[in-house]
């Protein structure tokens, strides 16, 4: 019997030694310590042992079980550790590898310029106002001194929703809205989308305008010129010059067309300014007293200036963009250049 125990012990320890996975180790456990494992069976065999030998035998079997169990536990921990190491190695991430490049998005050039413009004008004391894009004929035309049959309506190819509702053709409509609602002093800019039935390389049926309005006592053309010169120097460059030419708008009197020295060639003459050194950027003037009166502001006490320009046109001049459509197609290859 003693010899049998020694053999079992030797075999069990060797099999434990040879096992290299948790599964193999489990098989060994079942083979020796399971319900009908070899060591468990020894206990049952005890019945055949002579009564006086039983305590000694029992002790030996217990020692055997303890030895096998202890070795199993040690080996189990060893294998678990090895398996953990292998897993960690397999899951390791090489943090020294270069990462794949992340492409950052950027602001649309029109958004970037609109924000820059708002920054410039709020810096001069203007607030920002908004208005509806579907506008009544009253605000878009009539209160701006353009009655129903006025020929100057032809200046703006209008999309009519019905006889009295239009897609606003100019952000000047916001001017009329503000003046009917507030009394001077007024200093407001209003950026926004406008619509005209017009379509070529420099005209899009939808485009973005930026309107400015200042009404107070003693506002003059000099204030307008100073304001626009500051704006032009900030949006283009410090050496930009501004020139005013007489023009006509029904809602301003006198009216001017404003040119700036070309920001591409700084006045030398190039493709953008068609060789003249100057580019026309906006319309402006002294608010027509008739408009002030129609909107409920006393034209004997107050005067004002107004100006309006296309944000698109500023972007095209500033970045040398040849076709306005590029600003609305949203081709990523184009937009990515403004990163
Ligand atoms: N609203 C005019 C246009 O769209 C521009 C303008 C605004 C002119 C304000 C004078 C004063 O052409």
XYZ file of C-alpha atoms and ligand atoms in Angstrom:
351
model
C 0.000 0.000 0.000
C 2.782 2.387 0.944
C 4.442 1.720 -2.373
C 1.175 2.377 -4.176
C 0.945 5.768 -2.453
C 4.487 6.643 -3.439
C 3.765 5.751 -7.053
C 0.608 7.855 -7.133
C 2.460 10.760 -5.586
C 5.314 10.553 -8.062
C 2.935 10.279 -11.025
C 0.735 13.136 -9.830
C 3.644 15.496 -9.195
C 5.144 14.695 -12.592
C 1.851 15.384 -14.376
C 1.467 18.653 -12.500
C 4.985 19.577 -13.497
C 4.249 18.818 -17.173
C 0.927 20.687 -17.334
C 1.359 24.014 -19.097
C -2.196 25.395 -19.237
C -4.992 25.876 -16.737
C -7.069 23.322 -18.674
C -4.360 20.645 -18.477
C -3.932 21.347 -14.779
C -7.669 20.898 -14.252
C -7.507 17.474 -15.877
C -4.805 16.477 -13.425
C -6.893 17.738 -10.518
C -9.894 15.669 -11.610
C -7.736 12.586 -12.252
C -6.339 12.550 -8.677
C -8.592 14.640 -6.454
C -11.955 14.431 -8.284
C -14.883 12.418 -6.864
C -13.575 9.211 -8.390
C -9.980 10.397 -8.632
C -7.178 8.087 -7.612
C -6.588 9.671 -4.191
C -10.309 9.772 -3.378
C -10.547 6.076 -4.231
C -7.747 5.336 -1.776
C -10.027 6.546 1.016
C -12.627 4.034 -0.050
C -9.981 1.272 -0.129
C -9.359 1.996 3.528
C -12.100 -0.532 4.355
C -9.819 -3.331 3.165
C -6.963 -2.238 5.430
C -6.490 -4.012 8.721
C -8.097 -2.074 11.553
C -4.857 -1.424 13.455
C -3.123 -0.082 10.315
C -5.921 2.339 9.439
C -4.756 5.451 11.455
C -1.255 5.248 9.979
C -2.610 4.684 6.472
C -5.134 7.495 6.885
C -2.317 9.796 7.854
C -0.282 8.802 4.821
C -3.207 9.319 2.443
C -3.872 12.734 3.999
C -0.234 13.704 3.561
C -0.428 12.588 -0.049
C -3.571 14.625 -0.665
C -2.029 17.691 0.992
C 1.165 17.370 -1.022
C -0.703 17.027 -4.330
C -3.143 19.815 -3.483
C -0.348 22.177 -2.424
C 1.642 21.554 -5.594
C -1.504 22.034 -7.678
C -2.221 25.400 -6.079
C 1.338 26.607 -6.581
C 1.341 25.499 -10.186
C -2.102 27.059 -10.790
C -0.783 30.437 -9.626
C 2.314 30.054 -11.747
C 0.310 29.266 -14.896
C -2.173 32.075 -14.217
C 0.739 34.506 -13.981
C 2.279 33.210 -17.214
C -1.067 33.423 -19.010
C -1.532 36.993 -17.750
C 1.918 37.964 -19.015
C 1.127 36.420 -22.411
C -2.189 38.288 -22.582
C -0.572 41.608 -21.659
C 2.061 41.065 -24.302
C -0.547 40.271 -26.957
C -2.627 43.339 -26.065
C 0.295 45.718 -25.777
C 0.000 49.018 -27.659
C 3.134 50.550 -29.051
C 2.784 54.150 -27.984
C 5.929 55.097 -29.863
C 4.278 54.483 -33.261
C 3.411 57.702 -35.125
C -0.376 58.315 -34.991
C -2.502 58.641 -38.109
C -2.987 62.337 -38.906
C -6.263 63.896 -37.736
C -7.681 66.471 -40.126
C -9.035 69.498 -38.293
C -12.075 71.254 -39.663
C -12.070 74.999 -40.216
C -14.505 77.867 -40.456
C -16.112 78.514 -43.832
C -14.447 81.645 -45.269
C -17.785 83.493 -45.187
C -18.240 82.638 -41.511
C -14.678 83.645 -40.709
C -15.079 86.999 -42.484
C -18.512 87.653 -40.982
C -17.076 87.116 -37.504
C -14.118 89.348 -38.287
C -16.471 92.077 -39.554
C -18.663 91.856 -36.458
C -15.523 92.139 -34.370
C -14.386 95.257 -36.224
C -17.744 97.039 -36.014
C -18.600 96.099 -32.439
C -15.163 97.528 -31.664
C -16.457 100.844 -33.061
C -19.576 100.738 -30.871
C -22.057 99.036 -33.222
C -24.434 96.316 -32.035
C -25.598 93.413 -34.214
C -29.194 93.056 -35.406
C -31.012 90.393 -37.383
C -34.100 90.359 -39.578
C -36.247 87.910 -41.550
C -35.102 86.619 -44.943
C -38.714 86.424 -46.126
C -39.520 90.108 -45.916
C -42.458 92.367 -46.624
C -42.284 94.772 -49.541
C -42.759 97.505 -46.942
C -39.395 97.014 -45.215
C -37.431 95.794 -48.220
C -38.582 98.648 -50.512
C -41.267 101.130 -49.495
C -39.789 102.435 -46.217
C -36.458 102.704 -48.037
C -38.001 105.219 -50.393
C -38.658 102.734 -53.195
C -42.408 102.909 -53.888
C -44.166 100.143 -55.859
C -43.658 101.638 -59.321
C -40.185 103.062 -58.720
C -37.687 102.311 -61.527
C -34.902 101.648 -59.000
C -36.620 98.339 -58.197
C -34.963 97.174 -61.413
C -31.575 97.550 -59.683
C -32.460 94.453 -57.686
C -33.880 91.445 -59.490
C -36.379 90.393 -56.892
C -37.806 86.968 -56.059
C -41.451 87.667 -55.217
C -43.356 85.309 -52.919
C -46.494 87.334 -53.652
C -47.292 91.004 -54.364
C -46.329 92.056 -50.847
C -43.766 89.467 -49.760
C -40.275 89.087 -51.190
C -37.080 87.195 -50.418
C -35.188 90.194 -49.086
C -32.893 91.642 -51.732
C -30.829 93.685 -49.287
C -30.032 93.756 -45.588
C -31.096 97.420 -45.774
C -34.500 95.992 -44.895
C -33.173 95.564 -41.347
C -32.333 99.297 -41.375
C -35.996 100.118 -41.942
C -37.084 97.675 -39.229
C -34.718 99.161 -36.677
C -35.627 102.767 -37.391
C -39.360 102.054 -37.077
C -38.693 100.481 -33.684
C -36.005 102.609 -32.047
C -35.028 106.236 -31.608
C -31.472 107.589 -32.021
C -28.725 107.175 -31.089
C -28.629 104.082 -33.324
C -25.482 102.181 -34.254
C -26.256 98.813 -35.744
C -24.806 96.343 -38.200
C -26.788 93.479 -39.688
C -25.146 90.607 -41.522
C -27.350 88.126 -43.355
C -28.409 86.236 -46.458
C -30.100 88.065 -49.315
C -31.582 86.858 -52.602
C -31.583 88.166 -56.156
C -32.413 86.585 -59.482
C -28.886 87.021 -60.763
C -26.361 84.327 -61.674
C -22.831 84.591 -63.061
C -19.179 84.364 -61.906
C -19.580 87.308 -59.530
C -23.315 86.951 -58.722
C -25.092 84.156 -56.917
C -28.900 84.063 -56.422
C -28.171 83.745 -52.721
C -25.410 85.784 -51.159
C -24.444 87.474 -47.908
C -24.638 91.159 -47.157
C -23.475 93.300 -44.290
C -25.392 96.501 -43.572
C -24.394 99.329 -41.277
C -26.491 102.171 -39.890
C -25.667 105.066 -37.586
C -28.286 107.709 -36.707
C -27.647 110.505 -34.253
C -27.396 114.289 -34.071
C -24.828 115.836 -36.441
C -23.847 112.677 -38.332
C -21.998 113.651 -41.499
C -20.311 112.184 -44.545
C -17.026 112.618 -42.637
C -18.228 110.135 -40.009
C -19.098 107.682 -42.762
C -15.709 108.101 -44.399
C -13.860 107.667 -41.086
C -15.857 104.576 -40.172
C -15.326 102.948 -43.565
C -11.607 103.796 -43.636
C -11.135 102.118 -40.246
C -13.092 99.092 -41.460
C -11.090 98.817 -44.731
C -7.722 99.066 -42.968
C -8.728 96.381 -40.482
C -10.261 93.884 -42.892
C -7.633 94.298 -45.640
C -4.422 95.978 -44.445
C -3.191 99.123 -42.707
C -1.996 100.689 -46.001
C -5.463 100.423 -47.619
C -6.852 103.682 -49.023
C -10.530 104.474 -49.479
C -12.161 106.637 -52.128
C -15.766 107.803 -52.401
C -17.462 108.336 -55.788
C -20.896 109.917 -56.270
C -23.648 107.391 -56.884
C -27.357 106.867 -56.433
C -29.471 104.896 -53.989
C -33.085 105.839 -53.236
C -32.562 105.512 -49.468
C -29.430 107.664 -49.199
C -28.868 111.260 -50.297
C -26.154 111.987 -51.182
C -25.065 108.465 -52.104
C -21.588 107.160 -52.751
C -19.885 104.125 -54.199
C -16.812 103.200 -52.170
C -13.580 101.812 -53.613
C -10.521 100.539 -51.756
C -6.977 100.053 -53.015
C -6.636 96.467 -54.224
C -5.498 94.222 -51.374
C -3.829 91.777 -53.773
C -1.435 94.248 -55.474
C -1.719 97.160 -53.002
C -2.731 99.516 -55.798
C -0.212 98.509 -58.463
C -2.769 96.817 -60.708
C -3.466 93.073 -61.055
C -6.009 90.449 -62.121
C -8.269 91.089 -59.107
C -8.570 94.868 -59.722
C -8.443 94.460 -63.506
C -5.280 96.573 -63.634
C -6.825 99.695 -62.046
C -5.387 99.353 -58.511
C -8.901 99.962 -57.073
C -11.816 97.661 -56.313
C -15.381 98.743 -55.650
C -16.614 97.229 -52.396
C -19.756 98.941 -51.242
C -22.619 101.385 -51.513
C -23.267 103.984 -48.854
C -24.546 107.464 -48.141
C -26.310 109.833 -45.820
C -29.696 108.363 -44.899
C -32.329 110.099 -47.021
C -34.345 112.424 -44.703
C -37.474 111.050 -46.350
C -36.540 107.580 -45.049
C -35.953 108.900 -41.516
C -39.352 110.607 -41.544
C -41.170 107.556 -42.953
C -39.650 105.438 -40.187
C -40.682 107.894 -37.475
C -37.373 109.633 -36.810
C -37.273 113.438 -36.866
C -35.068 114.341 -39.843
C -34.724 117.954 -38.638
C -33.043 116.796 -35.470
C -31.227 113.668 -36.599
C -29.116 112.539 -39.506
C -27.473 109.219 -40.259
C -25.222 107.275 -42.535
C -25.750 103.810 -43.948
C -23.626 101.421 -45.930
C -24.023 97.936 -47.316
C -21.713 95.433 -48.949
C -21.423 91.792 -49.916
C -19.504 89.603 -47.476
C -18.867 87.329 -50.464
C -17.233 90.162 -52.363
C -14.946 90.964 -49.419
C -13.941 87.265 -49.261
C -13.314 87.158 -53.026
C -11.107 90.268 -52.925
C -9.292 89.285 -49.762
C -8.499 85.732 -50.883
C -8.428 86.264 -54.662
C -11.370 83.885 -55.218
C -12.303 84.091 -58.913
C -15.865 82.718 -58.787
C -18.541 83.372 -56.146
C -19.963 79.850 -56.700
C -16.898 78.385 -54.971
C -18.229 79.890 -51.748
C -21.496 77.958 -52.013
C -20.464 74.600 -53.501
C -18.723 73.569 -50.251
C -16.107 71.495 -52.054
C -13.794 70.326 -49.254
C -10.739 70.752 -51.498
C -11.598 74.461 -51.712
C -12.613 74.939 -48.087
C -9.537 73.112 -46.719
C -7.367 75.914 -48.108
C -8.717 78.237 -45.408
C -7.439 76.097 -42.528
N -28.518 98.088 -50.091
C -27.600 98.511 -51.095
C -27.370 97.373 -52.079
O -27.752 96.265 -51.788
C -26.282 98.930 -50.510
C -26.435 100.175 -49.658
C -26.713 100.058 -48.339
C -26.305 101.429 -50.214
C -26.849 101.187 -47.537
C -26.420 102.562 -49.452
C -26.694 102.439 -48.112
O -26.836 97.550 -53.145
